[in-house]
Amino acid sequence: MNKASLLLLAILLVSFILRINRLDYPMSQTFAWGDGTRDFLVASHIVRYGEFPLKGPYNLLEESGIKGSPIYFYILAIPLLVYNHPLTLGLINIFLQALVLVLIFLIARVAFGTQTALIALTLFSFNSEIIKQSDYIWQPHLMMPLAYLSLYLFVKAIFGKEVKLLFLSLTTITLAFAIHNSAFPWLFALMIAGFFITKNYFGVLLSIILPAIILYIQVILSSEGIKDFPTQTFFGFISNLNFNLDSILNTFYVNKLFLAALLLLSTLLYYFKRNHFLLGALALFLSPILFASFFDKIRFHYLMLSSGIFAILIAYLLDKIKFTVLKLLLIFTFVWIFSGQLQFIRDFKRPLENQKYIDEISKKIVSQLPNTHSFQVKSYAKDKYTFDYPVLDTILLVPLEERLNSKLAAVFDDNPFNHVQINEKDFIVLACYKFQTYQNSDCREDFLKDNRSYDVIKTLHLSEYISVYLAKYTP
């Protein structure tokens, strides 16, 4: 085994250890807004109760009544056939995030060489925000390995001159798009590149349209159509673009000056070297940022695809430095910067701490319930404003279903949150989730204002970020 292989294995091993430590009940610092537990609940009900959703979660065009493909839920259900527990999906997600690292290495090696690939892997692996993608399964987190697998197949198809791999790449990116629409800019970019490379327009379109129809057929048939296609004003687009550029750059702890230098050096290098893969990498880096800005999406998960390409671009430029000592010094400097001065060490958490925490809360709730068949969960998010947010209900519904061995909710396609609670509402388990440091975690006043027929009769759990109360219906 040569030095490059040993170094690769060492980086992957350390990266995996940092990620396996994140295995836990799907609550991040912001409790993942309940998406991780909502997705588990739906997938678990597919396996346990034979409830088969025909629509996926809301996605890009939620304002227009468009839901995503249900394929996401069915993919999640597969490992639950072996062991039906939230940690199962957490473990699968960690292996998928490790697969992303391998794919970034393989893509960079095929396109730019082994040294560039090792540098890219190192720059990407130790970024704290990237490591946090191992916290819980989620649509963007499942989309990411599929999108990079598609790119790897595409690059292999070009270098190996295997057209079949190119068509398989397009089908794979279509599946990634069906799981989360933040993959659309790569779908579009690879489709256009496929036209130019193969000149087989029919084959390229068939590779995308046929799987898209299969994945979206039920959504298409049941949709009322797009009522108001979301558009963006020029100034709105510029504002979003500025925010999104800051978002992706802040993730790597750099600023727009750094980006300007990256674009300038890449342009000059392309001018002198005529490396078309460098130009393609720039397009793949910028396209998710432009796409998200046009559709008024200013969250990092719409920019995730850009992160791996960003690392590859920096690695390619670093690898062009001829002086070995300077190159190594710069690599260590960029790893230090991109990792937020080794922020992942400060983020290191105790194993399964969320699982123990949620077990403790659910045990308290069950012990205080007067009737286990006449209660529902109601959750409030205390963010900029305080509001009722039903997806957060699943954070408690999942452990309560398990502890009570009882079905508390049902999969429901026409509900925006993919589920409805089926118990009576004689009692309400009121959960208050705090997201802002300047707020407290008490939402009783907001709940009583919205539900005047209830009285809060017990405090079940108090902590800085979660408070749980029991309310009783008093007509």
GROMACS .gro file of C-alpha atoms in nm:
model
  475
    1MET     CA    1   0.000   0.000   0.000
    2ASN     CA    2   0.152   0.335  -0.105
    3LYS     CA    3   0.163   0.660   0.093
    4ALA     CA    4  -0.137   0.810  -0.087
    5SER     CA    5  -0.355   0.508   0.000
    6LEU     CA    6  -0.245   0.517   0.365
    7LEU     CA    7  -0.316   0.889   0.386
    8LEU     CA    8  -0.659   0.837   0.226
    9LEU     CA    9  -0.750   0.565   0.476
   10ALA     CA   10  -0.629   0.778   0.768
   11ILE     CA   11  -0.838   1.079   0.661
   12LEU     CA   12  -1.148   0.863   0.604
   13LEU     CA   13  -1.105   0.687   0.939
   14VAL     CA   14  -1.075   1.012   1.137
   15SER     CA   15  -1.366   1.161   0.940
   16PHE     CA   16  -1.584   0.857   1.015
   17ILE     CA   17  -1.502   0.874   1.387
   18LEU     CA   18  -1.608   1.241   1.394
   19ARG     CA   19  -1.935   1.147   1.227
   20ILE     CA   20  -2.021   0.827   1.413
   21ASN     CA   21  -2.003   1.034   1.731
   22ARG     CA   22  -2.308   1.226   1.599
   23LEU     CA   23  -2.529   0.915   1.607
   24ASP     CA   24  -2.826   1.012   1.820
   25TYR     CA   25  -3.200   1.074   1.832
   26PRO     CA   26  -3.276   1.315   1.544
   27MET     CA   27  -3.264   1.646   1.729
   28SER     CA   28  -2.993   1.892   1.637
   29GLN     CA   29  -2.928   2.217   1.824
   30THR     CA   30  -3.249   2.348   1.676
   31PHE     CA   31  -3.423   2.010   1.710
   32ALA     CA   32  -3.412   1.985   1.329
   33TRP     CA   33  -3.754   2.153   1.338
   34GLY     CA   34  -3.896   1.802   1.370
   35ASP     CA   35  -3.816   1.704   1.011
   36GLY     CA   36  -3.598   1.410   1.115
   37THR     CA   37  -3.864   1.261   1.342
   38ARG     CA   38  -4.147   1.341   1.096
   39ASP     CA   39  -3.960   1.150   0.826
   40PHE     CA   40  -3.899   0.855   1.060
   41LEU     CA   41  -4.264   0.851   1.170
   42VAL     CA   42  -4.392   0.829   0.811
   43ALA     CA   43  -4.134   0.564   0.712
   44SER     CA   44  -4.203   0.367   1.030
   45HIS     CA   45  -4.577   0.370   0.962
   46ILE     CA   46  -4.511   0.231   0.614
   47VAL     CA   47  -4.341  -0.068   0.775
   48ARG     CA   48  -4.546  -0.108   1.092
   49TYR     CA   49  -4.900  -0.018   0.983
   50GLY     CA   50  -4.896  -0.052   0.604
   51GLU     CA   51  -4.973   0.318   0.550
   52PHE     CA   52  -4.845   0.407   0.205
   53PRO     CA   53  -4.804   0.781   0.129
   54LEU     CA   54  -4.867   0.899  -0.225
   55LYS     CA   55  -4.694   1.233  -0.177
   56GLY     CA   56  -4.365   1.338  -0.026
   57PRO     CA   57  -4.284   1.633   0.202
   58TYR     CA   58  -4.338   1.989   0.092
   59ASN     CA   59  -4.052   2.118  -0.116
   60LEU     CA   60  -3.956   2.416  -0.329
   61LEU     CA   61  -4.304   2.515  -0.449
   62GLU     CA   62  -4.496   2.467  -0.124
   63GLU     CA   63  -4.656   2.807  -0.167
   64SER     CA   64  -4.824   2.669  -0.480
   65GLY     CA   65  -4.947   2.342  -0.331
   66ILE     CA   66  -4.677   2.120  -0.483
   67LYS     CA   67  -4.539   1.829  -0.280
   68GLY     CA   68  -4.229   1.623  -0.348
   69SER     CA   69  -4.207   1.263  -0.459
   70PRO     CA   70  -4.295   0.999  -0.195
   71ILE     CA   71  -3.988   0.796  -0.301
   72TYR     CA   72  -3.799   0.963  -0.015
   73PHE     CA   73  -4.022   0.801   0.248
   74TYR     CA   74  -4.002   0.459   0.081
   75ILE     CA   75  -3.622   0.470   0.069
   76LEU     CA   76  -3.620   0.546   0.442
   77ALA     CA   77  -3.857   0.256   0.507
   78ILE     CA   78  -3.620  -0.005   0.360
   79PRO     CA   79  -3.366  -0.017   0.649
   80LEU     CA   80  -3.653  -0.001   0.899
   81LEU     CA   81  -3.761  -0.344   0.776
   82VAL     CA   82  -3.449  -0.471   0.955
   83TYR     CA   83  -3.474  -0.261   1.272
   84ASN     CA   84  -3.748  -0.004   1.320
   85HIS     CA   85  -3.585   0.269   1.529
   86PRO     CA   86  -3.478   0.632   1.467
   87LEU     CA   87  -3.114   0.537   1.532
   88THR     CA   88  -3.131   0.303   1.230
   89LEU     CA   89  -3.183   0.599   0.998
   90GLY     CA   90  -2.919   0.794   1.189
   91LEU     CA   91  -2.662   0.520   1.128
   92ILE     CA   92  -2.758   0.493   0.759
   93ASN     CA   93  -2.717   0.869   0.725
   94ILE     CA   94  -2.368   0.862   0.875
   95PHE     CA   95  -2.258   0.599   0.621
   96LEU     CA   96  -2.413   0.810   0.345
   97GLN     CA   97  -2.218   1.116   0.461
   98ALA     CA   98  -1.902   0.904   0.462
   99LEU     CA   99  -1.990   0.799   0.106
  100VAL     CA  100  -1.999   1.169   0.007
  101LEU     CA  101  -1.637   1.199   0.122
  102VAL     CA  102  -1.534   0.899  -0.088
  103LEU     CA  103  -1.720   1.036  -0.392
  104ILE     CA  104  -1.557   1.379  -0.362
  105PHE     CA  105  -1.219   1.207  -0.356
  106LEU     CA  106  -1.305   0.992  -0.659
  107ILE     CA  107  -1.445   1.283  -0.861
  108ALA     CA  108  -1.139   1.499  -0.793
  109ARG     CA  109  -0.901   1.210  -0.868
  110VAL     CA  110  -1.062   1.132  -1.204
  111ALA     CA  111  -1.083   1.498  -1.307
  112PHE     CA  112  -0.766   1.645  -1.155
  113GLY     CA  113  -0.544   1.370  -1.009
  114THR     CA  114  -0.475   1.195  -0.677
  115GLN     CA  115  -0.301   1.487  -0.503
  116THR     CA  116  -0.588   1.724  -0.574
  117ALA     CA  117  -0.829   1.457  -0.455
  118LEU     CA  118  -0.649   1.411  -0.121
  119ILE     CA  119  -0.635   1.787  -0.064
  120ALA     CA  120  -1.006   1.827  -0.149
  121LEU     CA  121  -1.101   1.543   0.085
  122THR     CA  122  -0.901   1.698   0.369
  123LEU     CA  123  -1.046   2.047   0.319
  124PHE     CA  124  -1.402   1.915   0.308
  125SER     CA  125  -1.393   1.644   0.577
  126PHE     CA  126  -1.319   1.858   0.881
  127ASN     CA  127  -1.564   2.145   0.828
  128SER     CA  128  -1.799   2.159   1.128
  129GLU     CA  129  -2.115   2.235   0.929
  130ILE     CA  130  -2.045   1.945   0.695
  131ILE     CA  131  -1.989   1.713   0.992
  132LYS     CA  132  -2.326   1.822   1.137
  133GLN     CA  133  -2.499   1.675   0.832
  134SER     CA  134  -2.447   1.343   1.011
  135ASP     CA  135  -2.686   1.449   1.289
  136TYR     CA  136  -3.005   1.311   1.132
  137ILE     CA  137  -3.155   1.183   0.809
  138TRP     CA  138  -3.315   1.455   0.598
  139GLN     CA  139  -3.404   1.513   0.233
  140PRO     CA  140  -3.096   1.729   0.153
  141HIS     CA  141  -2.872   1.484   0.340
  142LEU     CA  142  -3.000   1.191   0.133
  143MET     CA  143  -2.989   1.396  -0.187
  144MET     CA  144  -2.620   1.484  -0.141
  145PRO     CA  145  -2.463   1.136  -0.191
  146LEU     CA  146  -2.691   1.067  -0.488
  147ALA     CA  147  -2.598   1.396  -0.656
  148TYR     CA  148  -2.225   1.333  -0.607
  149LEU     CA  149  -2.266   0.973  -0.726
  150SER     CA  150  -2.428   1.117  -1.039
  151LEU     CA  151  -2.136   1.357  -1.089
  152TYR     CA  152  -1.885   1.075  -1.041
  153LEU     CA  153  -2.063   0.863  -1.304
  154PHE     CA  154  -2.069   1.166  -1.536
  155VAL     CA  155  -1.696   1.230  -1.498
  156LYS     CA  156  -1.618   0.860  -1.543
  157ALA     CA  157  -1.834   0.854  -1.855
  158ILE     CA  158  -1.636   1.140  -2.008
  159PHE     CA  159  -1.288   1.009  -1.925
  160GLY     CA  160  -1.376   0.646  -1.995
  161LYS     CA  161  -1.587   0.736  -2.298
  162GLU     CA  162  -1.873   0.519  -2.169
  163VAL     CA  163  -2.198   0.678  -2.283
  164LYS     CA  164  -2.407   0.433  -2.079
  165LEU     CA  165  -2.258   0.577  -1.759
  166LEU     CA  166  -2.359   0.925  -1.869
  167PHE     CA  167  -2.721   0.819  -1.910
  168LEU     CA  168  -2.706   0.642  -1.572
  169SER     CA  169  -2.566   0.964  -1.425
  170LEU     CA  170  -2.866   1.160  -1.553
  171THR     CA  171  -3.110   0.907  -1.409
  172THR     CA  172  -2.929   0.924  -1.073
  173ILE     CA  173  -2.942   1.305  -1.059
  174THR     CA  174  -3.313   1.283  -1.141
  175LEU     CA  175  -3.358   1.059  -0.837
  176ALA     CA  176  -3.158   1.309  -0.630
  177PHE     CA  177  -3.389   1.587  -0.752
  178ALA     CA  178  -3.696   1.377  -0.659
  179ILE     CA  179  -3.561   1.349  -0.305
  180HIS     CA  180  -3.487   1.721  -0.275
  181ASN     CA  181  -3.519   1.986  -0.543
  182SER     CA  182  -3.196   2.162  -0.446
  183ALA     CA  183  -3.041   1.912  -0.693
  184PHE     CA  184  -3.220   2.081  -0.985
  185PRO     CA  185  -2.930   2.310  -1.090
  186TRP     CA  186  -2.704   2.006  -1.131
  187LEU     CA  187  -2.977   1.820  -1.315
  188PHE     CA  188  -3.004   2.110  -1.559
  189ALA     CA  189  -2.625   2.153  -1.591
  190LEU     CA  190  -2.559   1.782  -1.653
  191MET     CA  191  -2.846   1.765  -1.901
  192ILE     CA  192  -2.701   2.054  -2.106
  193ALA     CA  193  -2.352   1.900  -2.088
  194GLY     CA  194  -2.502   1.566  -2.196
  195PHE     CA  195  -2.652   1.731  -2.505
  196PHE     CA  196  -2.315   1.871  -2.612
  197ILE     CA  197  -2.117   1.556  -2.535
  198THR     CA  198  -2.342   1.288  -2.686
  199LYS     CA  199  -2.554   1.482  -2.939
  200ASN     CA  200  -2.814   1.219  -2.844
  201TYR     CA  201  -3.093   1.452  -2.736
  202PHE     CA  202  -3.352   1.174  -2.721
  203GLY     CA  203  -3.134   0.953  -2.499
  204VAL     CA  204  -3.050   1.238  -2.262
  205LEU     CA  205  -3.413   1.346  -2.226
  206LEU     CA  206  -3.536   0.989  -2.186
  207SER     CA  207  -3.283   0.931  -1.906
  208ILE     CA  208  -3.440   1.221  -1.716
  209ILE     CA  209  -3.807   1.232  -1.817
  210LEU     CA  210  -3.891   0.863  -1.781
  211PRO     CA  211  -3.765   0.827  -1.421
  212ALA     CA  212  -3.915   1.168  -1.335
  213ILE     CA  213  -4.259   1.052  -1.451
  214ILE     CA  214  -4.226   0.728  -1.251
  215LEU     CA  215  -4.114   0.913  -0.937
  216TYR     CA  216  -4.373   1.190  -0.963
  217ILE     CA  217  -4.673   1.022  -1.128
  218GLN     CA  218  -4.896   1.026  -0.819
  219VAL     CA  219  -4.798   1.383  -0.732
  220ILE     CA  220  -4.874   1.489  -1.091
  221LEU     CA  221  -5.213   1.317  -1.093
  222SER     CA  222  -5.322   1.453  -0.756
  223SER     CA  223  -5.183   1.806  -0.790
  224GLU     CA  224  -5.413   2.100  -0.847
  225GLY     CA  225  -5.139   2.260  -1.056
  226ILE     CA  226  -4.909   2.550  -0.992
  227LYS     CA  227  -5.126   2.848  -0.902
  228ASP     CA  228  -4.863   3.113  -0.852
  229PHE     CA  229  -4.521   3.028  -0.985
  230PRO     CA  230  -4.276   3.193  -0.745
  231THR     CA  231  -4.082   3.471  -0.913
  232GLN     CA  232  -3.824   3.713  -0.781
  233THR     CA  233  -3.760   4.079  -0.855
  234PHE     CA  234  -3.413   4.182  -0.969
  235PHE     CA  235  -3.337   4.353  -0.638
  236GLY     CA  236  -3.479   4.056  -0.448
  237PHE     CA  237  -3.254   3.825  -0.646
  238ILE     CA  238  -2.947   4.042  -0.573
  239SER     CA  239  -3.036   4.049  -0.202
  240ASN     CA  240  -3.078   3.671  -0.193
  241LEU     CA  241  -2.759   3.620  -0.391
  242ASN     CA  242  -2.564   3.833  -0.146
  243PHE     CA  243  -2.709   3.639   0.148
  244ASN     CA  244  -2.642   3.300  -0.013
  245LEU     CA  245  -2.284   3.390  -0.103
  246ASP     CA  246  -2.226   3.494   0.257
  247SER     CA  247  -2.390   3.172   0.376
  248ILE     CA  248  -2.170   2.934   0.176
  249LEU     CA  249  -1.855   3.139   0.247
  250ASN     CA  250  -1.930   3.168   0.620
  251THR     CA  251  -1.965   2.791   0.628
  252PHE     CA  252  -1.596   2.775   0.539
  253TYR     CA  253  -1.507   3.081   0.748
  254VAL     CA  254  -1.401   3.297   0.452
  255ASN     CA  255  -1.542   3.610   0.285
  256LYS     CA  256  -1.623   3.752  -0.059
  257LEU     CA  257  -1.266   3.871  -0.110
  258PHE     CA  258  -1.157   3.508  -0.088
  259LEU     CA  259  -1.427   3.413  -0.342
  260ALA     CA  260  -1.314   3.689  -0.578
  261ALA     CA  261  -0.957   3.559  -0.561
  262LEU     CA  262  -1.081   3.203  -0.625
  263LEU     CA  263  -1.278   3.309  -0.933
  264LEU     CA  264  -0.991   3.522  -1.068
  265LEU     CA  265  -0.730   3.249  -1.024
  266SER     CA  266  -0.963   2.986  -1.172
  267THR     CA  267  -1.034   3.208  -1.473
  268LEU     CA  268  -0.663   3.275  -1.532
  269LEU     CA  269  -0.578   2.907  -1.493
  270TYR     CA  270  -0.851   2.812  -1.737
  271TYR     CA  271  -0.724   3.073  -1.985
  272PHE     CA  272  -0.370   2.930  -1.978
  273LYS     CA  273  -0.450   2.559  -1.933
  274ARG     CA  274  -0.785   2.529  -2.115
  275ASN     CA  275  -0.902   2.270  -1.862
  276HIS     CA  276  -1.273   2.236  -1.937
  277PHE     CA  277  -1.334   2.044  -1.615
  278LEU     CA  278  -1.222   2.351  -1.421
  279LEU     CA  279  -1.484   2.556  -1.605
  280GLY     CA  280  -1.742   2.285  -1.538
  281ALA     CA  281  -1.652   2.280  -1.168
  282LEU     CA  282  -1.704   2.657  -1.148
  283ALA     CA  283  -2.047   2.618  -1.310
  284LEU     CA  284  -2.142   2.340  -1.066
  285PHE     CA  285  -2.026   2.555  -0.773
  286LEU     CA  286  -2.220   2.866  -0.876
  287SER     CA  287  -2.542   2.710  -1.013
  288PRO     CA  288  -2.699   2.609  -0.674
  289ILE     CA  289  -2.629   2.958  -0.536
  290LEU     CA  290  -2.794   3.130  -0.835
  291PHE     CA  291  -3.086   2.884  -0.836
  292ALA     CA  292  -3.159   2.931  -0.465
  293SER     CA  293  -3.140   3.311  -0.501
  294PHE     CA  294  -3.390   3.311  -0.788
  295PHE     CA  295  -3.640   3.101  -0.590
  296ASP     CA  296  -3.602   3.302  -0.268
  297LYS     CA  297  -3.435   3.014  -0.084
  298ILE     CA  298  -3.183   3.152   0.162
  299ARG     CA  299  -3.104   2.844   0.367
  300PHE     CA  300  -2.775   2.657   0.356
  301HIS     CA  301  -2.930   2.321   0.262
  302TYR     CA  302  -3.011   2.468  -0.082
  303LEU     CA  303  -2.638   2.540  -0.123
  304MET     CA  304  -2.500   2.209   0.003
  305LEU     CA  305  -2.402   2.083  -0.343
  306SER     CA  306  -2.169   2.380  -0.382
  307SER     CA  307  -1.967   2.287  -0.072
  308GLY     CA  308  -1.790   1.979  -0.210
  309ILE     CA  309  -1.709   2.151  -0.541
  310PHE     CA  310  -1.576   2.449  -0.348
  311ALA     CA  311  -1.327   2.218  -0.174
  312ILE     CA  312  -1.227   2.060  -0.507
  313LEU     CA  313  -1.165   2.400  -0.668
  314ILE     CA  314  -0.944   2.518  -0.381
  315ALA     CA  315  -0.759   2.185  -0.385
  316TYR     CA  316  -0.694   2.212  -0.758
  317LEU     CA  317  -0.544   2.560  -0.717
  318LEU     CA  318  -0.330   2.450  -0.422
  319ASP     CA  319  -0.206   2.149  -0.615
  320LYS     CA  320  -0.073   2.379  -0.888
  321ILE     CA  321   0.181   2.528  -0.646
  322LYS     CA  322   0.524   2.390  -0.736
  323PHE     CA  323   0.704   2.449  -0.404
  324THR     CA  324   0.627   2.154  -0.176
  325VAL     CA  325   0.691   2.336   0.155
  326LEU     CA  326   0.469   2.630   0.055
  327LYS     CA  327   0.200   2.392  -0.068
  328LEU     CA  328   0.195   2.196   0.259
  329LEU     CA  329   0.190   2.517   0.463
  330LEU     CA  330  -0.107   2.649   0.266
  331ILE     CA  331  -0.293   2.317   0.291
  332PHE     CA  332  -0.261   2.316   0.672
  333THR     CA  333  -0.362   2.684   0.679
  334PHE     CA  334  -0.675   2.621   0.474
  335VAL     CA  335  -0.770   2.316   0.681
  336TRP     CA  336  -0.735   2.535   0.991
  337ILE     CA  337  -0.951   2.809   0.835
  338PHE     CA  338  -1.214   2.584   0.674
  339SER     CA  339  -1.258   2.385   0.996
  340GLY     CA  340  -1.321   2.704   1.195
  341GLN     CA  341  -0.997   2.650   1.387
  342LEU     CA  342  -1.095   2.288   1.450
  343GLN     CA  343  -1.449   2.377   1.558
  344PHE     CA  344  -1.543   2.007   1.542
  345ILE     CA  345  -1.342   1.951   1.862
  346ARG     CA  346  -1.556   2.206   2.048
  347ASP     CA  347  -1.870   2.051   1.895
  348PHE     CA  348  -1.779   1.703   2.017
  349LYS     CA  349  -2.082   1.563   2.200
  350ARG     CA  350  -2.155   1.278   2.436
  351PRO     CA  351  -2.280   0.966   2.257
  352LEU     CA  352  -2.660   0.925   2.245
  353GLU     CA  353  -2.721   1.224   2.474
  354ASN     CA  354  -3.035   1.324   2.283
  355GLN     CA  355  -3.169   0.968   2.298
  356LYS     CA  356  -3.129   0.958   2.675
  357TYR     CA  357  -3.285   1.304   2.702
  358ILE     CA  358  -3.592   1.217   2.495
  359ASP     CA  359  -3.633   0.885   2.680
  360GLU     CA  360  -3.639   1.074   3.009
  361ILE     CA  361  -3.901   1.322   2.884
  362SER     CA  362  -4.127   1.057   2.728
  363LYS     CA  363  -4.108   0.847   3.045
  364LYS     CA  364  -4.221   1.149   3.253
  365ILE     CA  365  -4.508   1.215   3.014
  366VAL     CA  366  -4.638   0.858   3.022
  367SER     CA  367  -4.622   0.846   3.401
  368GLN     CA  368  -4.840   1.158   3.428
  369LEU     CA  369  -5.100   1.082   3.161
  370PRO     CA  370  -5.442   1.016   3.315
  371ASN     CA  371  -5.551   0.835   2.998
  372THR     CA  372  -5.310   0.714   2.731
  373HIS     CA  373  -5.581   0.716   2.460
  374SER     CA  374  -5.725   1.063   2.506
  375PHE     CA  375  -5.435   1.301   2.451
  376GLN     CA  376  -5.261   1.473   2.164
  377VAL     CA  377  -4.930   1.655   2.139
  378LYS     CA  378  -4.916   2.024   2.053
  379SER     CA  379  -4.587   2.203   1.992
  380TYR     CA  380  -4.488   2.567   1.979
  381ALA     CA  381  -4.169   2.705   1.828
  382LYS     CA  382  -4.031   3.007   2.010
  383ASP     CA  383  -3.821   3.165   1.736
  384LYS     CA  384  -3.846   3.526   1.622
  385TYR     CA  385  -4.215   3.484   1.699
  386THR     CA  386  -4.396   3.210   1.890
  387PHE     CA  387  -4.615   2.989   1.674
  388ASP     CA  388  -4.778   2.647   1.659
  389TYR     CA  389  -4.564   2.414   1.441
  390PRO     CA  390  -4.708   2.059   1.401
  391VAL     CA  391  -4.393   1.899   1.255
  392LEU     CA  392  -4.234   1.946   1.599
  393ASP     CA  393  -4.509   1.723   1.743
  394THR     CA  394  -4.331   1.420   1.601
  395ILE     CA  395  -4.033   1.472   1.833
  396LEU     CA  396  -4.256   1.341   2.114
  397LEU     CA  397  -4.501   1.134   1.909
  398VAL     CA  398  -4.226   0.895   1.797
  399PRO     CA  399  -4.102   0.793   2.146
  400LEU     CA  400  -4.455   0.799   2.289
  401GLU     CA  401  -4.580   0.558   2.021
  402GLU     CA  402  -4.293   0.326   2.109
  403ARG     CA  403  -4.332   0.355   2.486
  404LEU     CA  404  -4.711   0.313   2.480
  405ASN     CA  405  -4.700   0.054   2.200
  406SER     CA  406  -4.988   0.247   2.050
  407LYS     CA  407  -5.058   0.426   1.723
  408LEU     CA  408  -5.095   0.798   1.795
  409ALA     CA  409  -5.084   0.936   1.442
  410ALA     CA  410  -5.162   0.833   1.085
  411VAL     CA  411  -4.996   0.915   0.754
  412PHE     CA  412  -5.210   1.168   0.568
  413ASP     CA  413  -5.114   1.302   0.224
  414ASP     CA  414  -5.339   1.607   0.228
  415ASN     CA  415  -5.193   1.739   0.550
  416PRO     CA  416  -4.902   1.982   0.497
  417PHE     CA  417  -4.708   1.794   0.764
  418ASN     CA  418  -4.771   1.442   0.622
  419HIS     CA  419  -4.947   1.313   0.934
  420VAL     CA  420  -5.249   1.369   1.159
  421GLN     CA  421  -5.294   1.273   1.524
  422ILE     CA  422  -5.580   1.028   1.585
  423ASN     CA  423  -5.632   1.031   1.963
  424GLU     CA  424  -5.903   1.228   2.140
  425LYS     CA  425  -5.807   1.570   2.275
  426ASP     CA  426  -5.923   1.549   2.637
  427PHE     CA  427  -5.562   1.626   2.731
  428ILE     CA  428  -5.285   1.809   2.549
  429VAL     CA  429  -4.916   1.742   2.599
  430LEU     CA  430  -4.786   2.093   2.535
  431ALA     CA  431  -4.424   2.112   2.417
  432CYS     CA  432  -4.241   2.446   2.393
  433TYR     CA  433  -3.921   2.456   2.185
  434LYS     CA  434  -3.690   2.754   2.223
  435PHE     CA  435  -3.473   2.862   1.929
  436GLN     CA  436  -3.353   3.209   2.035
  437THR     CA  437  -3.118   3.267   2.327
  438TYR     CA  438  -3.299   3.579   2.446
  439GLN     CA  439  -3.629   3.393   2.494
  440ASN     CA  440  -3.740   3.150   2.763
  441SER     CA  441  -3.894   2.811   2.684
  442ASP     CA  442  -4.240   2.878   2.827
  443CYS     CA  443  -4.523   2.895   2.569
  444ARG     CA  444  -4.822   2.842   2.802
  445GLU     CA  445  -4.955   3.193   2.749
  446ASP     CA  446  -4.953   3.150   2.370
  447PHE     CA  447  -5.122   2.810   2.396
  448LEU     CA  448  -5.398   2.934   2.628
  449LYS     CA  449  -5.459   3.233   2.402
  450ASP     CA  450  -5.516   2.993   2.109
  451ASN     CA  451  -5.700   2.726   2.311
  452ARG     CA  452  -5.932   2.894   2.561
  453SER     CA  453  -6.109   2.569   2.654
  454TYR     CA  454  -5.795   2.423   2.814
  455ASP     CA  455  -5.619   2.473   3.146
  456VAL     CA  456  -5.254   2.385   3.206
  457ILE     CA  457  -5.263   2.151   3.507
  458LYS     CA  458  -4.910   2.010   3.535
  459THR     CA  459  -4.550   2.086   3.451
  460LEU     CA  460  -4.390   1.768   3.314
  461HIS     CA  461  -4.043   1.888   3.217
  462LEU     CA  462  -3.847   2.212   3.235
  463SER     CA  463  -3.517   2.288   3.066
  464GLU     CA  464  -3.354   2.577   2.882
  465TYR     CA  465  -3.461   2.463   2.536
  466ILE     CA  466  -3.765   2.240   2.596
  467SER     CA  467  -4.055   2.279   2.838
  468VAL     CA  468  -4.339   2.026   2.852
  469TYR     CA  469  -4.677   2.076   3.021
  470LEU     CA  470  -5.003   1.885   3.052
  471ALA     CA  471  -5.326   2.069   2.969
  472LYS     CA  472  -5.683   1.948   3.029
  473TYR     CA  473  -5.998   2.026   2.831
  474THR     CA  474  -6.235   2.225   3.054
  475PRO     CA  475  -6.548   2.331   2.856
   0.00000   0.00000   0.00000
